[in-house]
Amino acid sequence: MSADDDARRLQVADPTGWFEKLYAEAEAGTASVPWDVPQPQPHLVEWADGVDGTGRRALVVGCGYGRDAEFLASLGFEVTAFDISPTAIAAVRERHPDSSVSYVVADLLDPPAQWRRAFDLVVENMTVQALPVALHAEATEQVAALTGGELLVLAVARDEGPDPDGPPWPLTPAEVEAFAGDGLAPRSIRRDNGRWVAEFVRQVAMN
């Protein structure tokens, strides 16, 4: 069975708890994680060209084994990265024992209250699409609420229409645009080789 098949089997069985089951099976050597690659997401690298994160706080949603979090830390960001899977967080801490990143077990659908609008940059890289369509709106709302300044959304794209037989469940144009809730405004939304690369910024209220 391939890594993608492993993930798909578990996703269907448990729409949020499957992450922990997959990581636990990977640690036991009975499954593999499809996104376990050493390089950060290419669109994140492209976005970060020339970016200096010094003095800025960043949050990585669904951090997995930490490839994006470690990349942001290398740019000078003070990074918090979370995953719902305790096994994933234990593994990433073991992989990066000297990391400056704060790796935390947390649930996107019920994040710590103190995280609300607490981060200058939030990176959401294909976590929402790993959840069933019925959970997309709630997850999107939570991501937006965590963003204090800038939000970068990376996801597989699909057109409007009937819900796909996931997993995963790629995002429609309307679902990507929905990240603009809670005071965020779109800076750029583009489709590149079947992927969304979308940037949002928090509007500053004028007195």
Coordinates of N, CA, C and O in Angstrom, one line a residue, residues 7-157:
A7 N -2.7 7.3 4.0 CA -3.4 8.5 4.5 C -4.8 8.5 4.2 O -5.7 8.8 5.0
R8 N -5.2 8.1 3.0 CA -6.6 8.1 2.5 C -7.5 7.1 3.4 O -8.6 7.5 3.8
R9 N -6.9 6.0 3.6 CA -7.7 5.0 4.5 C -8.0 5.6 5.8 O -9.1 5.4 6.3
L10 N -7.0 6.2 6.4 CA -7.2 6.8 7.8 C -8.1 8.0 7.8 O -8.9 8.2 8.7
Q11 N -8.0 8.8 6.7 CA -8.8 10.0 6.7 C -10.3 9.7 6.6 O -11.1 10.3 7.2
V12 N -10.6 8.7 5.8 CA -12.0 8.3 5.7 C -12.6 7.8 7.0 O -13.7 8.1 7.3
A13 N -11.8 7.1 7.7 CA -12.2 6.5 9.0 C -12.4 7.5 10.1 O -13.3 7.4 10.9
D14 N -11.6 8.6 10.1 CA -11.6 9.5 11.2 C -11.2 10.9 10.7 O -10.0 11.1 10.5
P15 N -12.1 11.9 10.5 CA -11.7 13.1 9.8 C -10.7 14.0 10.5 O -10.1 14.8 9.8
T16 N -10.6 13.9 11.8 CA -9.5 14.7 12.5 C -8.5 13.8 13.2 O -7.3 14.1 13.2
G17 N -9.0 12.8 13.8 CA -8.1 11.9 14.5 C -7.1 11.1 13.7 O -6.2 10.5 14.2
W18 N -7.4 11.0 12.4 CA -6.6 10.2 11.5 C -5.1 10.7 11.4 O -4.2 9.9 11.2
F19 N -4.9 12.0 11.7 CA -3.5 12.5 11.7 C -2.7 11.7 12.7 O -1.6 11.3 12.4
E20 N -3.2 11.6 13.9 CA -2.4 10.9 15.0 C -2.2 9.5 14.6 O -1.1 8.9 14.8
K21 N -3.2 8.8 14.0 CA -3.1 7.4 13.7 C -2.1 7.2 12.6 O -1.3 6.3 12.7
L22 N -2.0 8.1 11.6 CA -1.0 8.0 10.6 C 0.4 8.2 11.1 O 1.3 7.4 10.8
Y23 N 0.6 9.2 11.9 CA 1.9 9.5 12.4 C 2.4 8.3 13.4 O 3.5 7.9 13.4
A24 N 1.4 7.8 14.1 CA 1.8 6.7 15.0 C 2.2 5.5 14.2 O 3.1 4.8 14.6
E25 N 1.4 5.2 13.1 CA 1.8 4.0 12.3 C 3.1 4.3 11.6 O 3.9 3.3 11.4
A26 N 3.4 5.5 11.2 CA 4.7 5.8 10.6 C 5.8 5.6 11.5 O 6.9 5.0 11.2
E27 N 5.6 6.0 12.8 CA 6.7 5.8 13.8 C 6.9 4.3 14.1 O 8.0 3.9 14.4
A28 N 5.8 3.5 13.9 CA 5.9 2.1 14.1 C 6.4 1.3 12.9 O 6.7 0.1 12.9
G29 N 6.6 2.1 11.8 CA 7.1 1.5 10.6 C 6.1 0.7 9.7 O 6.4 0.0 8.8
T30 N 4.8 1.0 10.0 CA 3.7 0.2 9.3 C 3.0 1.1 8.3 O 2.1 0.7 7.6
A31 N 3.4 2.4 8.2 CA 2.8 3.3 7.2 C 3.9 4.4 6.9 O 4.9 4.5 7.6
S32 N 3.6 5.2 6.0 CA 4.5 6.4 5.7 C 3.7 7.6 5.5 O 2.5 7.5 5.1
V33 N 4.2 8.8 5.7 CA 3.5 10.0 5.6 C 3.9 10.7 4.3 O 5.1 10.9 4.0
P34 N 2.9 10.9 3.4 CA 3.2 11.4 2.0 C 3.9 12.7 2.0 O 4.7 12.9 1.0
W35 N 3.7 13.6 2.9 CA 4.4 14.9 2.9 C 5.7 15.0 3.7 O 6.2 16.0 4.0
D36 N 6.2 13.8 4.0 CA 7.5 13.8 4.8 C 8.6 13.9 3.8 O 9.2 13.0 3.3
V37 N 8.9 15.2 3.4 CA 10.0 15.5 2.5 C 10.8 16.6 3.2 O 10.4 17.3 4.0
P38 N 12.1 16.7 2.8 CA 13.0 17.5 3.6 C 12.9 19.0 3.2 O 13.2 19.9 4.0
Q39 N 12.4 19.3 2.0 CA 12.4 20.7 1.6 C 11.1 21.4 2.0 O 10.0 20.8 2.0
P40 N 11.1 22.7 2.3 CA 9.9 23.5 2.5 C 9.1 23.5 1.3 O 9.6 23.3 0.2
Q41 N 7.8 23.9 1.4 CA 6.9 24.0 0.3 C 7.4 25.0 -0.7 O 7.7 26.1 -0.3
P42 N 7.5 24.6 -2.0 CA 8.1 25.6 -3.0 C 7.4 26.9 -3.1 O 8.1 27.9 -3.2
H43 N 6.1 27.0 -3.0 CA 5.4 28.3 -3.0 C 5.7 29.1 -1.8 O 5.7 30.3 -1.9
L44 N 6.0 28.5 -0.7 CA 6.4 29.2 0.5 C 7.8 29.8 0.3 O 8.0 31.0 0.6
V45 N 8.7 29.1 -0.3 CA 10.0 29.6 -0.6 C 10.0 30.7 -1.5 O 10.6 31.8 -1.4
E46 N 9.1 30.6 -2.6 CA 8.9 31.7 -3.5 C 8.4 32.9 -2.9 O 8.9 34.0 -3.1
W47 N 7.4 32.8 -2.0 CA 6.8 33.9 -1.3 C 7.8 34.6 -0.4 O 7.9 35.8 -0.3
A48 N 8.7 33.8 0.2 CA 9.7 34.3 1.2 C 10.9 35.0 0.6 O 11.7 35.5 1.3
D49 N 11.0 35.0 -0.7 CA 12.2 35.6 -1.3 C 12.4 37.1 -0.9 O 11.5 37.9 -1.1
G50 N 13.5 37.4 -0.2 CA 13.7 38.7 0.3 C 13.1 39.1 1.6 O 13.3 40.2 2.1
V51 N 12.4 38.1 2.2 CA 11.6 38.4 3.5 C 12.6 38.3 4.7 O 13.3 37.3 4.8
D52 N 12.5 39.3 5.6 CA 13.3 39.2 6.8 C 12.3 39.1 8.0 O 11.5 40.0 8.2
G53 N 12.3 38.0 8.7 CA 11.3 37.8 9.7 C 11.7 38.3 11.1 O 11.0 38.1 12.1
T54 N 12.9 39.0 11.2 CA 13.4 39.4 12.5 C 12.3 40.3 13.2 O 11.8 41.2 12.6
G55 N 12.1 39.9 14.5 CA 11.1 40.7 15.3 C 9.7 40.4 15.0 O 8.8 41.0 15.5
R56 N 9.4 39.4 14.2 CA 8.0 39.0 13.8 C 7.7 37.6 14.3 O 8.6 36.7 14.3
R57 N 6.5 37.4 14.7 CA 6.0 36.1 15.1 C 5.3 35.4 14.0 O 4.4 36.0 13.3
A58 N 5.6 34.1 13.8 CA 4.9 33.3 12.8 C 4.3 32.1 13.4 O 4.8 31.5 14.3
L59 N 3.2 31.6 12.8 CA 2.5 30.4 13.2 C 2.3 29.5 12.0 O 1.9 30.0 10.9
V60 N 2.7 28.2 12.1 CA 2.5 27.2 11.1 C 1.4 26.3 11.5 O 1.5 25.7 12.5
V61 N 0.4 26.2 10.7 CA -0.8 25.4 10.9 C -0.5 24.0 10.4 O 0.0 23.8 9.3
G62 N -0.8 23.0 11.3 CA -0.6 21.6 10.9 C 0.9 21.3 10.4 O 1.1 20.9 9.3
C63 N 1.8 21.5 11.3 CA 3.2 21.6 11.0 C 3.9 20.3 10.6 O 4.9 20.3 10.0
G64 N 3.3 19.2 11.0 CA 3.9 17.9 10.6 C 5.3 17.7 11.2 O 5.6 18.0 12.3
Y65 N 6.2 17.4 10.3 CA 7.6 17.2 10.7 C 8.4 18.5 10.6 O 9.7 18.4 10.7
G66 N 7.8 19.6 10.4 CA 8.5 20.9 10.6 C 9.2 21.5 9.5 O 9.9 22.5 9.7
R67 N 9.0 21.0 8.3 CA 9.8 21.6 7.1 C 9.6 23.1 6.9 O 10.5 23.9 6.7
D68 N 8.3 23.5 7.0 CA 8.0 24.9 6.8 C 8.4 25.7 8.0 O 8.8 26.9 7.9
A69 N 8.2 25.2 9.2 CA 8.5 25.9 10.4 C 10.0 26.2 10.5 O 10.4 27.3 10.8
E70 N 10.8 25.2 10.2 CA 12.2 25.4 10.3 C 12.7 26.4 9.2 O 13.6 27.2 9.5
F71 N 12.1 26.4 8.1 CA 12.4 27.4 7.0 C 12.1 28.8 7.5 O 12.9 29.7 7.3
L72 N 10.9 29.0 8.1 CA 10.6 30.3 8.5 C 11.5 30.8 9.7 O 11.9 32.0 9.7
A73 N 11.9 29.9 10.5 CA 12.8 30.2 11.6 C 14.2 30.6 11.0 O 14.8 31.5 11.5
S74 N 14.6 30.0 9.9 CA 15.9 30.4 9.3 C 15.8 31.8 8.7 O 16.9 32.4 8.4
L75 N 14.6 32.4 8.5 CA 14.4 33.7 8.0 C 14.4 34.7 9.1 O 14.2 35.9 8.9
G76 N 14.5 34.3 10.4 CA 14.5 35.2 11.5 C 13.2 35.3 12.3 O 13.1 35.9 13.3
F77 N 12.1 34.6 11.8 CA 10.8 34.6 12.5 C 10.9 33.9 13.9 O 11.7 32.9 14.0
E78 N 10.2 34.4 14.8 CA 10.0 33.6 16.1 C 8.7 32.7 15.8 O 7.6 33.2 15.7
V79 N 9.0 31.4 15.6 CA 8.0 30.5 15.1 C 7.3 29.7 16.1 O 8.0 29.0 16.9
T80 N 6.0 29.6 16.1 CA 5.2 28.6 16.8 C 4.6 27.7 15.7 O 4.1 28.2 14.7
A81 N 4.7 26.4 15.9 CA 4.1 25.5 14.9 C 3.4 24.4 15.7 O 3.8 23.9 16.7
F82 N 2.2 24.1 15.2 CA 1.4 23.1 15.9 C 0.8 22.0 15.0 O 0.7 22.2 13.8
D83 N 0.5 20.9 15.7 CA -0.1 19.8 15.0 C -1.1 19.1 16.0 O -0.8 19.2 17.2
I84 N -2.1 18.6 15.5 CA -3.1 17.9 16.4 C -2.5 16.5 16.9 O -3.0 16.0 17.9
S85 N -1.5 16.0 16.2 CA -0.9 14.7 16.5 C 0.2 14.9 17.5 O 1.3 15.4 17.2
P86 N 0.1 14.3 18.7 CA 1.2 14.3 19.7 C 2.4 13.5 19.2 O 3.5 13.9 19.5
T87 N 2.1 12.5 18.4 CA 3.3 11.7 17.9 C 4.1 12.5 16.9 O 5.3 12.5 16.9
A88 N 3.4 13.3 16.1 CA 4.1 14.2 15.1 C 5.0 15.2 15.9 O 6.1 15.5 15.5
I89 N 4.4 15.8 16.9 CA 5.1 16.8 17.7 C 6.3 16.2 18.4 O 7.4 16.8 18.4
A90 N 6.2 15.0 18.9 CA 7.3 14.3 19.5 C 8.4 14.0 18.5 O 9.6 14.2 18.8
A91 N 8.0 13.6 17.3 CA 8.9 13.3 16.3 C 9.7 14.5 15.8 O 10.9 14.4 15.5
V92 N 9.0 15.6 15.6 CA 9.6 16.8 15.1 C 10.6 17.4 16.1 O 11.7 17.9 15.7
R93 N 10.3 17.3 17.4 CA 11.2 17.7 18.4 C 12.5 16.9 18.4 O 13.6 17.4 18.6
E94 N 12.3 15.6 18.1 CA 13.4 14.7 18.1 C 14.3 15.0 16.9 O 15.5 14.9 16.9
R95 N 13.6 15.3 15.7 CA 14.4 15.6 14.5 C 15.2 16.9 14.6 O 16.2 17.0 14.0
H96 N 14.6 17.8 15.3 CA 15.2 19.2 15.4 C 15.4 19.5 16.9 O 14.8 20.5 17.4
P97 N 16.3 18.8 17.6 CA 16.5 19.0 19.0 C 17.0 20.4 19.4 O 16.8 20.9 20.5
D98 N 17.7 21.1 18.5 CA 18.2 22.4 18.8 C 17.4 23.5 18.2 O 17.9 24.7 18.1
S99 N 16.2 23.2 17.7 CA 15.4 24.2 17.0 C 15.0 25.3 17.9 O 14.7 25.1 19.1
S100 N 14.8 26.5 17.3 CA 14.3 27.6 18.0 C 12.7 27.7 17.9 O 12.1 28.5 18.6
V101 N 12.2 26.8 17.1 CA 10.7 26.7 16.9 C 10.1 26.1 18.2 O 10.5 25.2 18.7
S102 N 8.9 26.7 18.5 CA 8.1 26.2 19.6 C 7.1 25.3 19.0 O 6.1 25.7 18.4
Y103 N 7.3 24.0 19.2 CA 6.4 23.0 18.6 C 5.3 22.6 19.7 O 5.7 22.2 20.8
V104 N 4.1 22.7 19.3 CA 3.0 22.6 20.3 C 1.9 21.6 19.7 O 1.6 21.6 18.5
V105 N 1.3 20.8 20.6 CA 0.1 20.0 20.2 C -1.1 20.9 20.4 O -1.3 21.4 21.5
A106 N -1.9 21.1 19.3 CA -3.1 21.9 19.4 C -4.0 21.5 18.3 O -3.6 20.9 17.3
D107 N -5.3 21.8 18.4 CA -6.3 21.5 17.5 C -6.8 22.7 16.8 O -7.2 23.7 17.4
L108 N -6.7 22.8 15.4 CA -7.1 23.9 14.7 C -8.5 24.3 14.9 O -8.9 25.5 14.9
L109 N -9.4 23.3 15.2 CA -10.8 23.6 15.4 C -11.1 24.1 16.8 O -12.2 24.6 17.1
D110 N -10.0 24.1 17.7 CA -10.2 24.6 19.1 C -8.8 25.1 19.6 O -8.2 24.6 20.5
P111 N -8.3 26.1 18.9 CA -6.9 26.6 19.3 C -6.9 27.4 20.6 O -8.0 27.8 21.1
P112 N -5.7 27.5 21.2 CA -5.6 28.3 22.4 C -6.2 29.7 22.3 O -5.9 30.4 21.2
A113 N -6.9 30.2 23.2 CA -7.5 31.5 23.1 C -6.5 32.6 23.0 O -6.7 33.6 22.3
Q114 N -5.3 32.4 23.6 CA -4.3 33.5 23.6 C -3.7 33.6 22.2 O -2.9 34.6 22.0
W115 N -3.9 32.7 21.3 CA -3.4 32.8 19.9 C -4.2 33.7 19.0 O -3.7 34.0 17.9
R116 N -5.3 34.1 19.4 CA -6.2 34.9 18.6 C -5.5 36.2 18.1 O -5.0 37.0 18.9
R117 N -5.3 36.4 16.8 CA -4.6 37.5 16.2 C -3.3 37.8 16.8 O -2.8 38.9 16.8
A118 N -2.6 36.8 17.2 CA -1.3 36.9 18.0 C -0.1 36.8 17.0 O 1.0 37.1 17.5
F119 N -0.3 36.5 15.8 CA 0.8 36.2 14.9 C 0.9 37.2 13.7 O -0.1 37.5 13.1
D120 N 2.1 37.7 13.5 CA 2.3 38.6 12.3 C 2.1 37.9 11.0 O 1.7 38.5 10.0
L121 N 2.5 36.6 11.0 CA 2.3 35.7 9.8 C 1.8 34.4 10.2 O 2.2 33.8 11.2
V122 N 0.7 34.0 9.5 CA 0.2 32.6 9.6 C 0.4 31.9 8.3 O 0.0 32.5 7.2
V123 N 0.9 30.7 8.3 CA 1.0 29.9 7.1 C 0.1 28.7 7.2 O 0.3 27.8 8.1
E124 N -0.8 28.6 6.3 CA -1.8 27.4 6.2 C -1.4 26.7 4.9 O -1.8 27.1 3.8
N125 N -0.7 25.6 5.1 CA -0.3 24.8 3.9 C -1.0 23.4 3.9 O -0.6 22.5 4.5
M126 N -2.1 23.4 3.2 CA -2.9 22.2 2.9 C -3.4 21.4 4.1 O -3.6 20.2 4.0
T127 N -3.7 22.1 5.1 CA -4.3 21.5 6.3 C -5.8 21.5 6.2 O -6.5 20.5 6.4
V128 N -6.4 22.6 5.8 CA -7.9 22.7 5.6 C -8.4 21.7 4.6 O -9.4 21.0 4.8
Q129 N -7.7 21.5 3.5 CA -8.1 20.6 2.5 C -8.0 19.1 2.9 O -8.6 18.2 2.3
A130 N -7.3 18.8 4.0 CA -7.2 17.5 4.5 C -8.4 17.1 5.4 O -8.6 16.0 5.8
L131 N -9.3 18.1 5.6 CA -10.5 17.9 6.4 C -11.7 17.8 5.4 O -11.7 18.4 4.3
P132 N -12.8 17.1 5.8 CA -14.0 17.0 5.0 C -14.5 18.4 4.7 O -14.4 19.3 5.5
V133 N -15.2 18.5 3.6 CA -15.8 19.8 3.2 C -16.7 20.4 4.2 O -16.7 21.6 4.4
A134 N -17.4 19.6 5.0 CA -18.3 20.1 6.0 C -17.5 20.8 7.1 O -18.1 21.6 7.9
L135 N -16.2 20.6 7.2 CA -15.4 21.3 8.3 C -14.6 22.4 7.7 O -13.9 23.2 8.5
H136 N -14.6 22.7 6.4 CA -13.8 23.7 5.8 C -14.1 25.1 6.4 O -13.2 25.9 6.7
A137 N -15.4 25.4 6.5 CA -15.8 26.8 6.9 C -15.3 27.0 8.3 O -14.7 28.1 8.6
E138 N -15.5 26.1 9.2 CA -15.0 26.3 10.6 C -13.5 26.4 10.7 O -13.0 27.2 11.4
A139 N -12.8 25.5 9.9 CA -11.3 25.6 10.0 C -10.8 26.9 9.4 O -9.9 27.5 9.9
T140 N -11.4 27.3 8.3 CA -11.0 28.6 7.7 C -11.2 29.8 8.6 O -10.4 30.7 8.7
E141 N -12.4 29.8 9.3 CA -12.6 30.8 10.3 C -11.6 30.9 11.4 O -11.1 31.9 11.8
Q142 N -11.2 29.7 11.8 CA -10.1 29.6 12.9 C -8.8 30.1 12.4 O -8.1 30.9 13.1
V143 N -8.4 29.8 11.2 CA -7.2 30.2 10.6 C -7.2 31.8 10.5 O -6.2 32.4 10.9
A144 N -8.2 32.3 10.0 CA -8.3 33.8 9.9 C -8.2 34.5 11.3 O -7.5 35.5 11.4
A145 N -8.8 33.9 12.3 CA -8.8 34.5 13.6 C -7.4 34.5 14.3 O -7.2 35.3 15.2
L146 N -6.6 33.6 13.9 CA -5.2 33.5 14.4 C -4.3 34.5 13.8 O -3.2 34.8 14.4
T147 N -4.7 35.1 12.7 CA -3.9 36.0 11.9 C -3.9 37.5 12.5 O -5.0 38.1 12.4
G148 N -2.8 37.9 12.9 CA -2.7 39.3 13.3 C -2.2 40.3 12.3 O -2.5 41.5 12.3
G149 N -1.5 39.8 11.3 CA -1.0 40.6 10.2 C -1.2 40.0 8.8 O -2.1 40.5 8.1
E150 N -0.5 39.0 8.5 CA -0.5 38.4 7.2 C -0.8 36.9 7.2 O -0.4 36.2 8.2
L151 N -1.6 36.4 6.2 CA -1.9 35.0 6.1 C -1.5 34.6 4.7 O -1.8 35.2 3.7
L152 N -0.8 33.4 4.6 CA -0.5 32.8 3.4 C -1.2 31.4 3.3 O -0.9 30.6 4.2
V153 N -2.0 31.2 2.3 CA -2.8 30.0 2.2 C -2.3 29.3 0.9 O -2.2 29.8 -0.2
L154 N -1.8 28.0 1.1 CA -1.4 27.2 0.0 C -2.3 25.9 0.0 O -2.4 25.3 1.0
A155 N -2.8 25.6 -1.1 CA -3.8 24.5 -1.2 C -3.9 24.0 -2.6 O -3.7 24.8 -3.6
V156 N -4.3 22.8 -2.8 CA -4.7 22.3 -4.1 C -6.0 22.9 -4.5 O -6.9 23.1 -3.7
A157 N -6.1 23.3 -5.8 CA -7.3 24.0 -6.3 C -8.3 23.1 -7.0 O -7.9 22.1 -7.7

